[in-house]
């Protein structure tokens, strides 16, 4: 479907919903600076079906949270080297207004100033090139920034995040493009056995019914960081995740995939 409009997030977080309704489940989020194509407008004109350019994810956003940009600017973003916020939280100053942003927000930065559609923003926080790939050690340090973030279905920030949102955001900030959902993330990378597991690998798990429904990042052959209730570190072995809090196996190991290039 051809886009009918183009936009960019000008808010800290924009919920993406499964349907065009406030009552519909949140399936993901747009962070500040993420651009998207508008594919459809609801009949009541209150909702827009959009596609996030980074991961191709589609859903509905509130039309009041849509900030329109030209096709020319949309394509400029696609073809430019932008940066991504590496602070847990930070601020962007726009005139006398402050916009609060989180880890993973996208920043079009030039000469220490941030430009969006001919408007100037000031940003004094920490950021890195969105395409610069970090080492495994830096990636694991980044993952630990999310520790104790509450679990939130559809969330992608330190203030609420789900399991696949966590792995996607860590890898995105580290310079890797990953799909939004675990069912798609499992199709990426190289499969390895538990006996060859390395820090930074993604581990996928099944529930009691045998359905793959969970993903986390390996810290060591005996530890995993994942979002389950909150982002936390649990024990890992060839059976799966042993919950320190529950004193039992909470997730059964299904498959391990290697994404980070330090080992490939």
Short mmCIF file of C-alpha atoms in Angstrom, two decimals:
data_model
loop_
_atom_site.label_atom_id
_atom_site.label_comp_id
_atom_site.label_asym_id
_atom_site.label_seq_id
_atom_site.Cartn_x
_atom_site.Cartn_y
_atom_site.Cartn_z
CA UNK A 1 0.00 0.00 0.00
CA UNK A 2 1.34 3.42 -0.97
CA UNK A 3 1.72 5.93 1.90
CA UNK A 4 -0.83 8.71 2.09
CA UNK A 5 1.31 10.83 4.41
CA UNK A 6 4.56 10.83 6.38
CA UNK A 7 5.35 11.58 9.99
CA UNK A 8 7.89 11.69 12.78
CA UNK A 9 7.42 11.30 16.50
CA UNK A 10 7.68 14.63 18.29
CA UNK A 11 6.70 13.15 21.66
CA UNK A 12 8.64 11.07 24.16
CA UNK A 13 6.44 8.04 23.44
CA UNK A 14 3.57 7.44 21.01
CA UNK A 15 1.57 4.25 21.63
CA UNK A 16 1.01 1.99 18.62
CA UNK A 17 -2.24 0.04 18.99
CA UNK A 18 -3.60 -3.06 17.30
CA UNK A 19 -6.78 -1.22 16.30
CA UNK A 20 -7.83 2.41 16.01
CA UNK A 21 -9.18 2.74 19.54
CA UNK A 22 -7.91 3.86 22.95
CA UNK A 23 -9.29 0.57 24.30
CA UNK A 24 -7.19 -1.50 21.89
CA UNK A 25 -4.03 -3.19 23.16
CA UNK A 26 -0.72 -1.38 22.76
CA UNK A 27 1.48 -3.53 20.53
CA UNK A 28 4.52 -1.23 20.34
CA UNK A 29 5.65 2.36 20.71
CA UNK A 30 7.24 5.12 18.66
CA UNK A 31 10.04 6.89 20.48
CA UNK A 32 11.06 10.48 19.89
CA UNK A 33 12.56 10.96 16.42
CA UNK A 34 11.29 7.74 14.84
CA UNK A 35 9.80 8.33 11.42
CA UNK A 36 6.95 6.45 9.81
CA UNK A 37 4.71 6.20 6.78
CA UNK A 38 0.95 6.73 7.10
CA UNK A 39 -0.93 3.97 5.28
CA UNK A 40 -4.55 4.60 6.18
CA UNK A 41 -6.88 7.00 8.01
CA UNK A 42 -9.85 5.77 10.03
CA UNK A 43 -13.33 6.75 8.90
CA UNK A 44 -13.72 9.08 11.87
CA UNK A 45 -10.29 10.58 11.08
CA UNK A 46 -9.17 10.08 14.68
CA UNK A 47 -6.68 7.26 13.99
CA UNK A 48 -3.90 6.59 11.51
CA UNK A 49 -2.48 3.22 10.50
CA UNK A 50 1.27 3.66 10.27
CA UNK A 51 4.38 1.66 9.45
CA UNK A 52 7.51 2.25 11.51
CA UNK A 53 10.36 2.58 9.03
CA UNK A 54 12.98 0.97 11.28
CA UNK A 55 11.32 -2.42 11.73
CA UNK A 56 8.34 -2.33 9.36
CA UNK A 57 5.93 -2.72 12.27
CA UNK A 58 2.36 -1.60 11.57
CA UNK A 59 -0.36 -0.39 13.88
CA UNK A 60 -2.62 2.54 14.74
CA UNK A 61 -1.67 5.84 16.38
CA UNK A 62 -3.85 8.68 17.63
CA UNK A 63 -4.11 11.28 14.85
CA UNK A 64 -3.55 14.01 17.46
CA UNK A 65 -0.07 12.57 18.07
CA UNK A 66 0.85 12.61 14.38
CA UNK A 67 3.44 15.20 13.33
CA UNK A 68 3.43 15.53 9.57
CA UNK A 69 6.63 15.85 7.54
CA UNK A 70 7.16 16.14 3.82
CA UNK A 71 8.12 13.20 1.65
CA UNK A 72 11.39 15.00 0.93
CA UNK A 73 12.26 15.21 4.63
CA UNK A 74 11.15 11.61 5.15
CA UNK A 75 13.57 10.47 2.45
CA UNK A 76 16.31 12.70 3.87
CA UNK A 77 16.00 10.89 7.20
CA UNK A 78 16.23 7.54 5.41
CA UNK A 79 19.48 8.54 3.73
CA UNK A 80 21.21 10.35 6.58
CA UNK A 81 23.49 9.32 9.41
CA UNK A 82 21.55 10.07 12.58
CA UNK A 83 22.30 9.35 16.21
CA UNK A 84 20.52 7.48 18.96
CA UNK A 85 20.29 8.54 22.61
CA UNK A 86 22.37 6.39 24.98
CA UNK A 87 21.33 8.17 28.19
CA UNK A 88 18.74 6.39 30.31
CA UNK A 89 16.75 9.63 30.18
CA UNK A 90 17.59 13.01 28.72
CA UNK A 91 16.05 16.26 27.53
CA UNK A 92 15.77 18.15 24.30
CA UNK A 93 15.28 21.89 24.50
CA UNK A 94 13.03 23.53 21.92
CA UNK A 95 12.69 27.25 22.50
CA UNK A 96 11.39 27.49 26.06
CA UNK A 97 9.95 23.99 26.00
CA UNK A 98 11.51 20.76 27.26
CA UNK A 99 10.90 17.37 25.66
CA UNK A 100 11.85 14.43 27.85
CA UNK A 101 13.30 11.50 25.92
CA UNK A 102 14.49 8.02 26.82
CA UNK A 103 17.20 5.56 25.91
CA UNK A 104 16.77 4.68 22.23
CA UNK A 105 15.29 7.97 21.03
CA UNK A 106 16.47 8.94 17.54
CA UNK A 107 18.32 12.23 17.09
CA UNK A 108 19.09 13.96 13.80
CA UNK A 109 22.25 15.73 15.00
CA UNK A 110 24.53 18.07 13.06
CA UNK A 111 27.34 20.06 14.67
CA UNK A 112 25.98 19.39 18.19
CA UNK A 113 22.62 20.85 17.27
CA UNK A 114 19.55 18.87 16.36
CA UNK A 115 17.57 19.84 13.28
CA UNK A 116 14.11 18.63 12.37
CA UNK A 117 12.26 20.07 9.41
CA UNK A 118 14.08 23.39 9.62
CA UNK A 119 13.44 23.70 13.37
CA UNK A 120 16.36 23.80 15.78
CA UNK A 121 16.50 21.69 18.92
CA UNK A 122 19.33 21.60 21.47
CA UNK A 123 20.57 18.31 22.91
CA UNK A 124 23.42 18.00 25.41
CA UNK A 125 23.19 14.31 26.29
CA UNK A 126 25.09 11.22 25.18
CA UNK A 127 24.43 9.70 21.76
CA UNK A 128 26.03 7.40 19.20
CA UNK A 129 25.72 6.85 15.46
CA UNK A 130 22.71 4.67 14.76
CA UNK A 131 24.81 2.50 12.43
CA UNK A 132 27.94 2.22 14.62
CA UNK A 133 28.19 -1.33 15.96
CA UNK A 134 29.19 -1.77 19.57
CA UNK A 135 31.30 -4.57 21.02
CA UNK A 136 29.70 -7.39 23.01
CA UNK A 137 30.95 -5.86 26.28
CA UNK A 138 29.38 -2.46 25.53
CA UNK A 139 26.17 -4.17 24.40
CA UNK A 140 25.88 -6.08 27.68
CA UNK A 141 26.57 -2.90 29.67
CA UNK A 142 23.75 -1.28 27.73
CA UNK A 143 21.39 -4.20 28.46
CA UNK A 144 22.00 -3.74 32.18
CA UNK A 145 20.80 -0.12 31.97
CA UNK A 146 17.31 -1.59 31.63
CA UNK A 147 17.53 -3.58 34.89
CA UNK A 148 14.36 -3.25 37.01
CA UNK A 149 12.40 -1.70 34.14
CA UNK A 150 8.82 -2.89 34.65
CA UNK A 151 7.37 -5.37 32.18
CA UNK A 152 4.86 -3.67 29.89
CA UNK A 153 3.24 -5.40 26.92
CA UNK A 154 4.17 -3.39 23.82
CA UNK A 155 6.67 -1.22 25.71
CA UNK A 156 10.09 -0.19 24.41
CA UNK A 157 11.47 2.12 27.14
CA UNK A 158 13.10 1.84 30.58
CA UNK A 159 9.72 2.88 32.03
CA UNK A 160 8.02 -0.20 30.61
CA UNK A 161 9.22 -2.84 28.17
CA UNK A 162 8.35 -6.35 27.01
CA UNK A 163 10.76 -9.22 26.32
CA UNK A 164 11.16 -8.71 22.57
CA UNK A 165 11.09 -4.93 22.93
CA UNK A 166 14.03 -5.27 25.31
CA UNK A 167 16.15 -7.39 22.96
CA UNK A 168 15.21 -5.26 19.95
CA UNK A 169 16.10 -1.99 21.67
CA UNK A 170 19.41 -3.26 23.06
CA UNK A 171 20.47 -4.53 19.65
CA UNK A 172 19.16 -1.44 17.87
CA UNK A 173 21.18 0.91 20.06
CA UNK A 174 24.19 -1.40 19.61
CA UNK A 175 23.85 -0.98 15.83
CA UNK A 176 21.83 -4.03 14.75
CA UNK A 177 18.48 -4.08 12.97
CA UNK A 178 16.03 -6.53 14.53
CA UNK A 179 12.30 -7.20 14.08
CA UNK A 180 9.89 -6.19 16.83
CA UNK A 181 8.43 -9.58 17.82
CA UNK A 182 10.22 -12.69 19.12
CA UNK A 183 8.57 -14.87 16.44
CA UNK A 184 10.45 -12.81 13.84
CA UNK A 185 13.63 -12.29 15.86
CA UNK A 186 14.14 -16.04 16.02
CA UNK A 187 14.53 -16.12 12.21
CA UNK A 188 17.68 -13.95 12.42
CA UNK A 189 21.27 -14.88 13.15
CA UNK A 190 23.05 -18.21 13.39
CA UNK A 191 21.75 -21.05 15.55
CA UNK A 192 24.17 -22.39 18.16
CA UNK A 193 23.90 -25.13 20.76
CA UNK A 194 23.90 -24.43 24.48
CA UNK A 195 27.38 -25.93 24.75
CA UNK A 196 28.64 -23.11 22.48
CA UNK A 197 26.62 -20.26 23.97
CA UNK A 198 28.39 -16.90 24.28
CA UNK A 199 27.57 -13.57 25.95
CA UNK A 200 25.26 -11.48 23.77
CA UNK A 201 23.49 -14.46 22.15
CA UNK A 202 19.69 -14.39 22.10
CA UNK A 203 17.96 -17.28 23.84
CA UNK A 204 14.37 -18.19 22.94
CA UNK A 205 12.03 -20.08 25.23
CA UNK A 206 8.73 -21.96 25.25
CA UNK A 207 5.90 -22.01 27.77
CA UNK A 208 4.37 -25.10 29.38
CA UNK A 209 2.28 -25.70 26.25
CA UNK A 210 5.41 -25.77 24.09
CA UNK A 211 4.74 -22.43 22.37
CA UNK A 212 7.73 -20.14 21.79
CA UNK A 213 6.81 -16.97 23.63
CA UNK A 214 9.90 -15.48 25.27
CA UNK A 215 13.37 -14.13 24.46
CA UNK A 216 16.29 -12.84 26.48
CA UNK A 217 19.98 -11.98 26.12
CA UNK A 218 22.71 -14.26 27.43
CA UNK A 219 25.15 -12.63 29.86
CA UNK A 220 27.19 -15.79 30.44
CA UNK A 221 26.62 -19.53 29.99
CA UNK A 222 24.90 -19.48 33.39
CA UNK A 223 23.12 -16.09 33.36
CA UNK A 224 20.47 -14.37 31.24
CA UNK A 225 18.97 -10.87 31.30
CA UNK A 226 15.33 -10.72 30.23
CA UNK A 227 12.01 -8.94 30.78
CA UNK A 228 9.67 -11.07 32.89
CA UNK A 229 7.77 -9.04 35.47
CA UNK A 230 10.69 -6.66 35.20
CA UNK A 231 14.06 -6.69 33.48
CA UNK A 232 16.19 -8.95 35.65
CA UNK A 233 19.06 -11.41 35.68
CA UNK A 234 18.23 -15.07 36.20
CA UNK A 235 20.12 -18.35 36.06
CA UNK A 236 20.43 -20.13 32.72
CA UNK A 237 21.21 -23.75 31.89
CA UNK A 238 20.43 -26.27 29.16
CA UNK A 239 16.89 -26.65 30.52
CA UNK A 240 16.03 -22.97 30.48
CA UNK A 241 15.61 -20.02 32.84
CA UNK A 242 15.71 -20.81 36.54
CA UNK A 243 13.93 -17.96 38.32
CA UNK A 244 15.84 -16.79 41.36
CA UNK A 245 12.67 -15.19 42.78
CA UNK A 246 10.32 -18.12 42.12
CA UNK A 247 12.88 -20.87 42.76
CA UNK A 248 11.75 -22.86 39.71
CA UNK A 249 12.13 -23.06 35.92
CA UNK A 250 10.02 -20.25 34.49
CA UNK A 251 10.91 -20.73 30.80
CA UNK A 252 12.10 -23.78 28.86
CA UNK A 253 15.02 -23.31 26.45
CA UNK A 254 14.05 -23.70 22.80
CA UNK A 255 16.78 -22.20 20.64
CA UNK A 256 19.85 -19.95 20.82
CA UNK A 257 20.73 -17.52 18.01
CA UNK A 258 23.94 -15.54 17.52
CA UNK A 259 23.47 -11.99 16.25
CA UNK A 260 26.52 -10.05 17.42
CA UNK A 261 29.41 -10.15 14.95
CA UNK A 262 32.22 -10.48 17.47
CA UNK A 263 31.78 -14.23 17.16
CA UNK A 264 30.91 -14.58 13.45
#
